[in-house]
């Protein structure tokens, strides 16, 4: 039992995974912030693309 606890305390892989988790969380927050500020513009751009595709399909 002591050996298992010692391995858990000194295991470096767990630390690396925690760092990757923090980086992923930071990226997620940045993406959410960008989408929050530019969401309307992105939606308008996609709507223009959809309209053009529908026009091309109807011709």
GROMACS .gro file of N, CA and C in nm:
model
  177
    1UNK      N    1   0.082  -0.119   0.000
    1UNK     CA    2   0.000   0.000   0.000
    1UNK      C    3   0.087   0.125   0.000
    2UNK      N    4   0.193   0.123   0.080
    2UNK     CA    5   0.282   0.239   0.084
    2UNK      C    6   0.348   0.262  -0.051
    3UNK      N    7   0.379   0.154  -0.120
    3UNK     CA    8   0.443   0.165  -0.252
    3UNK      C    9   0.349   0.233  -0.352
    4UNK      N   10   0.223   0.199  -0.347
    4UNK     CA   11   0.126   0.260  -0.439
    4UNK      C   12   0.112   0.409  -0.410
    5UNK      N   13   0.103   0.446  -0.284
    5UNK     CA   14   0.092   0.588  -0.248
    5UNK      C   15   0.218   0.664  -0.288
    6UNK      N   16   0.333   0.602  -0.269
    6UNK     CA   17   0.459   0.669  -0.306
    6UNK      C   18   0.463   0.693  -0.457
    7UNK      N   19   0.418   0.597  -0.535
    7UNK     CA   20   0.416   0.613  -0.681
    7UNK      C   21   0.321   0.725  -0.723
    8UNK      N   22   0.206   0.733  -0.656
    8UNK     CA   23   0.110   0.838  -0.690
    8UNK      C   24   0.165   0.977  -0.660
    9UNK      N   25   0.238   0.990  -0.550
    9UNK     CA   26   0.293   1.119  -0.511
    9UNK      C   27   0.404   1.162  -0.606
   10UNK      N   28   0.488   1.069  -0.650
   10UNK     CA   29   0.603   1.104  -0.732
   10UNK      C   30   0.580   1.085  -0.881
   11UNK      N   31   0.461   1.051  -0.920
   11UNK     CA   32   0.430   1.027  -1.061
   11UNK      C   33   0.428   1.159  -1.137
   12UNK      N   34   0.510   1.173  -1.239
   12UNK     CA   35   0.519   1.296  -1.317
   12UNK      C   36   0.412   1.302  -1.426
   13UNK      N   37   0.358   1.189  -1.468
   13UNK     CA   38   0.260   1.188  -1.575
   13UNK      C   39   0.132   1.259  -1.534
   14UNK      N   40   0.091   1.244  -1.411
   14UNK     CA   41  -0.029   1.311  -1.363
   14UNK      C   42  -0.014   1.462  -1.367
   15UNK      N   43   0.104   1.510  -1.337
   15UNK     CA   44   0.131   1.653  -1.342
   15UNK      C   45   0.120   1.704  -1.485
   16UNK      N   46   0.173   1.631  -1.580
   16UNK     CA   47   0.165   1.671  -1.720
   16UNK      C   48   0.022   1.676  -1.768
   17UNK      N   49  -0.059   1.579  -1.728
   17UNK     CA   50  -0.199   1.577  -1.768
   17UNK      C   51  -0.273   1.697  -1.710
   18UNK      N   52  -0.241   1.734  -1.588
   18UNK     CA   53  -0.305   1.851  -1.528
   18UNK      C   54  -0.269   1.977  -1.605
   19UNK      N   55  -0.145   1.987  -1.649
   19UNK     CA   56  -0.103   2.104  -1.727
   19UNK      C   57  -0.176   2.108  -1.861
   20UNK      N   58  -0.190   1.993  -1.926
   20UNK     CA   59  -0.266   1.989  -2.051
   20UNK      C   60  -0.411   2.029  -2.028
   21UNK      N   61  -0.467   1.988  -1.917
   21UNK     CA   62  -0.604   2.025  -1.883
   21UNK      C   63  -0.619   2.175  -1.865
   22UNK      N   64  -0.522   2.237  -1.800
   22UNK     CA   65  -0.526   2.382  -1.781
   22UNK      C   66  -0.512   2.456  -1.914
   23UNK      N   67  -0.425   2.408  -2.000
   23UNK     CA   68  -0.409   2.470  -2.132
   23UNK      C   69  -0.538   2.457  -2.212
   24UNK      N   70  -0.599   2.340  -2.208
   24UNK     CA   71  -0.725   2.318  -2.279
   24UNK      C   72  -0.835   2.409  -2.225
   25UNK      N   73  -0.840   2.426  -2.095
   25UNK     CA   74  -0.940   2.515  -2.035
   25UNK      C   75  -0.917   2.659  -2.079
   26UNK      N   76  -0.792   2.702  -2.085
   26UNK     CA   77  -0.760   2.838  -2.129
   26UNK      C   78  -0.801   2.859  -2.274
   27UNK      N   79  -0.774   2.762  -2.358
   27UNK     CA   80  -0.814   2.772  -2.499
   27UNK      C   81  -0.966   2.777  -2.510
   28UNK      N   82  -1.036   2.697  -2.431
   28UNK     CA   83  -1.183   2.697  -2.435
   28UNK      C   84  -1.238   2.833  -2.394
   29UNK      N   85  -1.182   2.894  -2.291
   29UNK     CA   86  -1.227   3.026  -2.248
   29UNK      C   87  -1.201   3.129  -2.357
   30UNK      N   88  -1.086   3.122  -2.423
   30UNK     CA   89  -1.055   3.216  -2.530
   30UNK      C   90  -1.152   3.200  -2.647
   31UNK      N   91  -1.182   3.076  -2.684
   31UNK     CA   92  -1.276   3.052  -2.795
   31UNK      C   93  -1.414   3.104  -2.760
   32UNK      N   94  -1.458   3.080  -2.639
   32UNK     CA   95  -1.590   3.129  -2.597
   32UNK      C   96  -1.594   3.281  -2.599
   33UNK      N   97  -1.487   3.346  -2.554
   33UNK     CA   98  -1.483   3.492  -2.555
   33UNK      C   99  -1.485   3.546  -2.698
   34UNK      N  100  -1.411   3.484  -2.787
   34UNK     CA  101  -1.408   3.528  -2.927
   34UNK      C  102  -1.544   3.508  -2.992
   35UNK      N  103  -1.605   3.393  -2.970
   35UNK     CA  104  -1.736   3.368  -3.028
   35UNK      C  105  -1.841   3.461  -2.970
   36UNK      N  106  -1.826   3.498  -2.844
   36UNK     CA  107  -1.920   3.591  -2.783
   36UNK      C  108  -1.913   3.729  -2.845
   37UNK      N  109  -1.794   3.773  -2.879
   37UNK     CA  110  -1.780   3.906  -2.937
   37UNK      C  111  -1.803   3.908  -3.087
   38UNK      N  112  -1.772   3.799  -3.154
   38UNK     CA  113  -1.784   3.796  -3.300
   38UNK      C  114  -1.895   3.704  -3.348
   39UNK      N  115  -1.976   3.654  -3.257
   39UNK     CA  116  -2.079   3.558  -3.294
   39UNK      C  117  -2.175   3.608  -3.399
   40UNK      N  118  -2.216   3.734  -3.388
   40UNK     CA  119  -2.308   3.790  -3.485
   40UNK      C  120  -2.246   3.800  -3.623
   41UNK      N  121  -2.123   3.841  -3.630
   41UNK     CA  122  -2.054   3.853  -3.759
   41UNK      C  123  -2.036   3.716  -3.824
   42UNK      N  124  -2.002   3.618  -3.743
   42UNK     CA  125  -1.983   3.483  -3.797
   42UNK      C  126  -2.116   3.428  -3.848
   43UNK      N  127  -2.223   3.451  -3.771
   43UNK     CA  128  -2.355   3.407  -3.814
   43UNK      C  129  -2.398   3.472  -3.944
   44UNK      N  130  -2.371   3.603  -3.957
   44UNK     CA  131  -2.405   3.674  -4.081
   44UNK      C  132  -2.327   3.617  -4.200
   45UNK      N  133  -2.201   3.588  -4.179
   45UNK     CA  134  -2.119   3.533  -4.287
   45UNK      C  135  -2.171   3.397  -4.332
   46UNK      N  136  -2.205   3.312  -4.237
   46UNK     CA  137  -2.259   3.181  -4.273
   46UNK      C  138  -2.393   3.194  -4.344
   47UNK      N  139  -2.474   3.290  -4.303
   47UNK     CA  140  -2.603   3.310  -4.369
   47UNK      C  141  -2.583   3.355  -4.513
   48UNK      N  142  -2.484   3.441  -4.537
   48UNK     CA  143  -2.454   3.484  -4.674
   48UNK      C  144  -2.412   3.364  -4.760
   49UNK      N  145  -2.330   3.277  -4.703
   49UNK     CA  146  -2.287   3.158  -4.777
   49UNK      C  147  -2.407   3.069  -4.809
   50UNK      N  148  -2.494   3.050  -4.713
   50UNK     CA  149  -2.614   2.967  -4.735
   50UNK      C  150  -2.701   3.029  -4.844
   51UNK      N  151  -2.719   3.160  -4.839
   51UNK     CA  152  -2.801   3.228  -4.940
   51UNK      C  153  -2.742   3.211  -5.080
   52UNK      N  154  -2.610   3.226  -5.091
   52UNK     CA  155  -2.545   3.211  -5.222
   52UNK      C  156  -2.558   3.067  -5.273
   53UNK      N  157  -2.543   2.970  -5.184
   53UNK     CA  158  -2.557   2.830  -5.226
   53UNK      C  159  -2.700   2.799  -5.270
   54UNK      N  160  -2.796   2.855  -5.200
   54UNK     CA  161  -2.935   2.834  -5.240
   54UNK      C  162  -2.964   2.899  -5.374
   55UNK      N  163  -2.910   3.019  -5.396
   55UNK     CA  164  -2.928   3.087  -5.525
   55UNK      C  165  -2.866   3.004  -5.638
   56UNK      N  166  -2.746   2.951  -5.614
   56UNK     CA  167  -2.678   2.871  -5.716
   56UNK      C  168  -2.755   2.742  -5.742
   57UNK      N  169  -2.815   2.686  -5.641
   57UNK     CA  170  -2.890   2.561  -5.655
   57UNK      C  171  -3.021   2.583  -5.731
   58UNK      N  172  -3.080   2.701  -5.717
   58UNK     CA  173  -3.208   2.731  -5.782
   58UNK      C  174  -3.193   2.769  -5.929
   59UNK      N  175  -3.074   2.796  -5.974
   59UNK     CA  176  -3.056   2.839  -6.114
   59UNK      C  177  -3.051   2.725  -6.210
   0.00000   0.00000   0.00000
